[in-house]
Amino acid sequence: MNKRSGFTLVELLITLVVAAVLLAWGVPSFNRFLERTTLTSETNTWVGVINHARNEAITRSDRVTVCRSQNPDACQGDANCDCGVTEAPGSPPNYHSGYLIFTSTGNPQAINFRPGLGNELIRTGRTQTDRITIRGNGQADNAFSFMPDGTLDPLNVDSAGVTARHVICTTSDSGDLDAAQNSEASPARVVVISQTGRPRVDQLGPTTCSGTAADALSE
């Protein structure tokens, strides 16, 4: 007679308990890993946007502006585009919906793209995911510009005219941009553009990253 082997009920229950424990430990860790990866990727992309605009200003010997836009795809041809439009009534400024890079010499309000004033559109874009917020300080929450020598235009930064800052956070829900998260596992990043126009990335500690992140932006 052949002997048949298999799991007993007790062994099956133990296996299920161990699997549940591993899932409970592994899923949050994996989610935090994804948050960190997304945050790092989007931060690097934003630094690339900043460097691209600065390099264009130097290459073209022209003032070049980066401004946030709710609908960057509509800014084509001879269309005027107003930047710095909030995504929803009462929502804080956020570059995640989109941005424009354009030459802005001759434009007294560089926050707006005006082809009739000789502004040339260089590039449009947006973040790769809605689970990211990018918020700036002072005038830099709407726009910031680089001069032909690559320096930051002091008219488009904070009141001291020294730096532009953008805090980048992940959100718990793409439908709730105010629910930005910042923890030891997934710290926020702040991109600081010095007066020379060169950006650097700093890591924020386990503080709340919501609203306009005023504390981080005003440091």
C-alpha positions as a Python dict, from the first residue, in 0.01 Angstrom:
ca = {
    (1, 'M'): (0, 0, 0),
    (2, 'N'): (136, 346, -94),
    (3, 'K'): (165, 596, 187),
    (4, 'R'): (26, 939, 110),
    (5, 'S'): (194, 1246, 264),
    (6, 'G'): (55, 1596, 298),
    (7, 'F'): (12, 1892, 528),
    (8, 'T'): (-177, 1863, 847),
    (9, 'L'): (-426, 2130, 943),
    (10, 'V'): (-189, 2265, 1207),
    (11, 'E'): (98, 2289, 958),
    (12, 'L'): (-128, 2466, 712),
    (13, 'L'): (-237, 2720, 973),
    (14, 'I'): (124, 2788, 1074),
    (15, 'T'): (219, 2842, 711),
    (16, 'L'): (-67, 3089, 664),
    (17, 'V'): (29, 3280, 979),
    (18, 'V'): (394, 3307, 869),
    (19, 'A'): (285, 3424, 523),
    (20, 'A'): (57, 3688, 674),
    (21, 'V'): (339, 3817, 897),
    (22, 'L'): (577, 3838, 602),
    (23, 'L'): (318, 4024, 395),
    (24, 'A'): (243, 4265, 678),
    (25, 'W'): (613, 4343, 707),
    (26, 'G'): (700, 4338, 338),
    (27, 'V'): (421, 4541, 176),
    (28, 'P'): (480, 4865, 377),
    (29, 'S'): (855, 4832, 318),
    (30, 'F'): (797, 4791, -54),
    (31, 'N'): (562, 5091, -60),
    (32, 'R'): (824, 5303, 117),
    (33, 'F'): (1082, 5186, -135),
    (34, 'L'): (854, 5297, -419),
    (35, 'E'): (799, 5635, -251),
    (36, 'R'): (1173, 5691, -212),
    (37, 'T'): (1237, 5584, -571),
    (38, 'T'): (964, 5813, -706),
    (39, 'L'): (1084, 6105, -495),
    (40, 'T'): (1445, 6061, -608),
    (41, 'S'): (1346, 6027, -973),
    (42, 'E'): (1122, 6334, -973),
    (43, 'T'): (1381, 6540, -783),
    (44, 'N'): (1648, 6452, -1037),
    (45, 'T'): (1408, 6539, -1319),
    (46, 'W'): (1331, 6879, -1164),
    (47, 'V'): (1702, 6955, -1123),
    (48, 'G'): (1739, 6864, -1490),
    (49, 'V'): (1464, 7113, -1581),
    (50, 'I'): (1641, 7386, -1384),
    (51, 'N'): (1979, 7312, -1542),
    (52, 'H'): (1824, 7301, -1888),
    (53, 'A'): (1667, 7644, -1844),
    (54, 'R'): (1993, 7790, -1710),
    (55, 'N'): (2196, 7643, -1996),
    (56, 'E'): (1948, 7783, -2249),
    (57, 'A'): (1983, 8130, -2095),
    (58, 'I'): (2360, 8115, -2128),
    (59, 'T'): (2358, 7965, -2477),
    (60, 'R'): (2099, 8209, -2612),
    (61, 'S'): (2232, 8511, -2418),
    (62, 'D'): (1872, 8571, -2320),
    (63, 'R'): (1662, 8569, -2005),
    (64, 'V'): (1487, 8232, -1972),
    (65, 'T'): (1192, 8169, -1743),
    (66, 'V'): (1044, 7854, -1591),
    (67, 'C'): (683, 7895, -1481),
    (68, 'R'): (414, 7656, -1367),
    (69, 'S'): (117, 7602, -1596),
    (70, 'Q'): (-208, 7417, -1545),
    (71, 'N'): (-224, 7319, -1911),
    (72, 'P'): (119, 7337, -2077),
    (73, 'D'): (-1, 7156, -2391),
    (74, 'A'): (-220, 7456, -2477),
    (75, 'C'): (82, 7686, -2496),
    (76, 'Q'): (171, 7638, -2859),
    (77, 'G'): (216, 7869, -3156),
    (78, 'D'): (103, 8227, -3095),
    (79, 'A'): (-115, 8146, -2795),
    (80, 'N'): (-69, 8361, -2485),
    (81, 'C'): (-34, 8158, -2167),
    (82, 'D'): (-79, 8283, -1813),
    (83, 'C'): (131, 8091, -1567),
    (84, 'G'): (89, 8042, -1197),
    (85, 'V'): (-273, 7927, -1222),
    (86, 'T'): (-385, 7721, -924),
    (87, 'E'): (-508, 7370, -997),
    (88, 'A'): (-829, 7417, -797),
    (89, 'P'): (-987, 7693, -587),
    (90, 'G'): (-792, 7724, -265),
    (91, 'S'): (-521, 7476, -364),
    (92, 'P'): (-158, 7576, -304),
    (93, 'P'): (83, 7653, -590),
    (94, 'N'): (219, 7334, -743),
    (95, 'Y'): (435, 7262, -1047),
    (96, 'H'): (311, 6903, -1081),
    (97, 'S'): (42, 6991, -1338),
    (98, 'G'): (298, 7131, -1576),
    (99, 'Y'): (558, 7393, -1654),
    (100, 'L'): (687, 7608, -1940),
    (101, 'I'): (1041, 7708, -2028),
    (102, 'F'): (1060, 8013, -2252),
    (103, 'T'): (1273, 8315, -2340),
    (104, 'S'): (1132, 8619, -2163),
    (105, 'T'): (1344, 8921, -2256),
    (106, 'G'): (1118, 9216, -2329),
    (107, 'N'): (844, 9074, -2109),
    (108, 'P'): (791, 9289, -1796),
    (109, 'Q'): (585, 9007, -1645),
    (110, 'A'): (797, 8698, -1697),
    (111, 'I'): (536, 8495, -1515),
    (112, 'N'): (335, 8494, -1838),
    (113, 'F'): (430, 8359, -2181),
    (114, 'R'): (375, 8626, -2448),
    (115, 'P'): (479, 8536, -2808),
    (116, 'G'): (376, 8887, -2918),
    (117, 'L'): (657, 9028, -2705),
    (118, 'G'): (913, 8801, -2870),
    (119, 'N'): (898, 8520, -2615),
    (120, 'E'): (1000, 8184, -2762),
    (121, 'L'): (873, 7857, -2615),
    (122, 'I'): (1162, 7621, -2548),
    (123, 'R'): (1000, 7329, -2370),
    (124, 'T'): (690, 7215, -2183),
    (125, 'G'): (653, 6931, -1936),
    (126, 'R'): (496, 6793, -1621),
    (127, 'T'): (583, 6547, -1345),
    (128, 'Q'): (564, 6180, -1433),
    (129, 'T'): (311, 6110, -1157),
    (130, 'D'): (36, 6297, -973),
    (131, 'R'): (172, 6160, -645),
    (132, 'I'): (430, 6439, -630),
    (133, 'T'): (404, 6801, -520),
    (134, 'I'): (659, 7070, -612),
    (135, 'R'): (606, 7398, -428),
    (136, 'G'): (821, 7708, -426),
    (137, 'N'): (898, 8007, -207),
    (138, 'G'): (823, 8372, -273),
    (139, 'Q'): (780, 8445, -642),
    (140, 'A'): (936, 8107, -720),
    (141, 'D'): (605, 7941, -636),
    (142, 'N'): (489, 8076, -973),
    (143, 'A'): (801, 8133, -1181),
    (144, 'F'): (1178, 8187, -1172),
    (145, 'S'): (1416, 8319, -1436),
    (146, 'F'): (1780, 8296, -1534),
    (147, 'M'): (1975, 8587, -1675),
    (148, 'P'): (2204, 8557, -1982),
    (149, 'D'): (2505, 8499, -1753),
    (150, 'G'): (2327, 8207, -1582),
    (151, 'T'): (2253, 8388, -1257),
    (152, 'L'): (1912, 8381, -1094),
    (153, 'D'): (1693, 8682, -1168),
    (154, 'P'): (1639, 8841, -823),
    (155, 'L'): (1298, 8972, -930),
    (156, 'N'): (1160, 8619, -945),
    (157, 'V'): (1274, 8474, -614),
    (158, 'D'): (1223, 8543, -244),
    (159, 'S'): (1207, 8885, -83),
    (160, 'A'): (1578, 8876, -5),
    (161, 'G'): (1659, 8807, -369),
    (162, 'V'): (1909, 8536, -275),
    (163, 'T'): (1767, 8193, -351),
    (164, 'A'): (1472, 8007, -500),
    (165, 'R'): (1352, 7697, -316),
    (166, 'H'): (1125, 7413, -423),
    (167, 'V'): (1010, 7146, -177),
    (168, 'I'): (927, 6812, -337),
    (169, 'C'): (706, 6563, -152),
    (170, 'T'): (515, 6243, -219),
    (171, 'T'): (140, 6231, -156),
    (172, 'S'): (-67, 5959, 5),
    (173, 'D'): (-343, 6000, -253),
    (174, 'S'): (-312, 6150, -600),
    (175, 'G'): (-655, 6305, -548),
    (176, 'D'): (-546, 6491, -236),
    (177, 'L'): (-244, 6707, -310),
    (178, 'D'): (-253, 6855, 40),
    (179, 'A'): (-191, 6514, 198),
    (180, 'A'): (182, 6531, 129),
    (181, 'Q'): (388, 6284, 326),
    (182, 'N'): (729, 6333, 479),
    (183, 'S'): (877, 6070, 707),
    (184, 'E'): (1212, 5919, 796),
    (185, 'A'): (1141, 5644, 544),
    (186, 'S'): (1043, 5881, 265),
    (187, 'P'): (1191, 6224, 344),
    (188, 'A'): (1109, 6524, 133),
    (189, 'R'): (1366, 6697, -84),
    (190, 'V'): (1429, 7067, -124),
    (191, 'V'): (1596, 7199, -438),
    (192, 'V'): (1778, 7525, -366),
    (193, 'I'): (1881, 7750, -654),
    (194, 'S'): (2154, 7988, -542),
    (195, 'Q'): (2204, 8341, -670),
    (196, 'T'): (2463, 8203, -913),
    (197, 'G'): (2186, 7991, -1066),
    (198, 'R'): (2330, 7655, -963),
    (199, 'P'): (2083, 7412, -799),
    (200, 'R'): (2158, 7178, -512),
    (201, 'V'): (1944, 6914, -340),
    (202, 'D'): (1898, 6897, 36),
    (203, 'Q'): (1706, 6635, 231),
    (204, 'L'): (1443, 6744, 479),
    (205, 'G'): (1402, 6565, 809),
    (206, 'P'): (1089, 6397, 945),
    (207, 'T'): (875, 6709, 949),
    (208, 'T'): (530, 6766, 813),
    (209, 'C'): (535, 6837, 440),
    (210, 'S'): (199, 6991, 369),
    (211, 'G'): (51, 7318, 252),
    (212, 'T'): (332, 7539, 128),
    (213, 'A'): (592, 7375, 356),
    (214, 'A'): (657, 7724, 487),
    (215, 'D'): (928, 7631, 737),
    (216, 'A'): (1142, 7454, 479),
    (217, 'L'): (1084, 7719, 216),
    (218, 'S'): (1183, 8008, 437),
    (219, 'E'): (1508, 7862, 572),
}
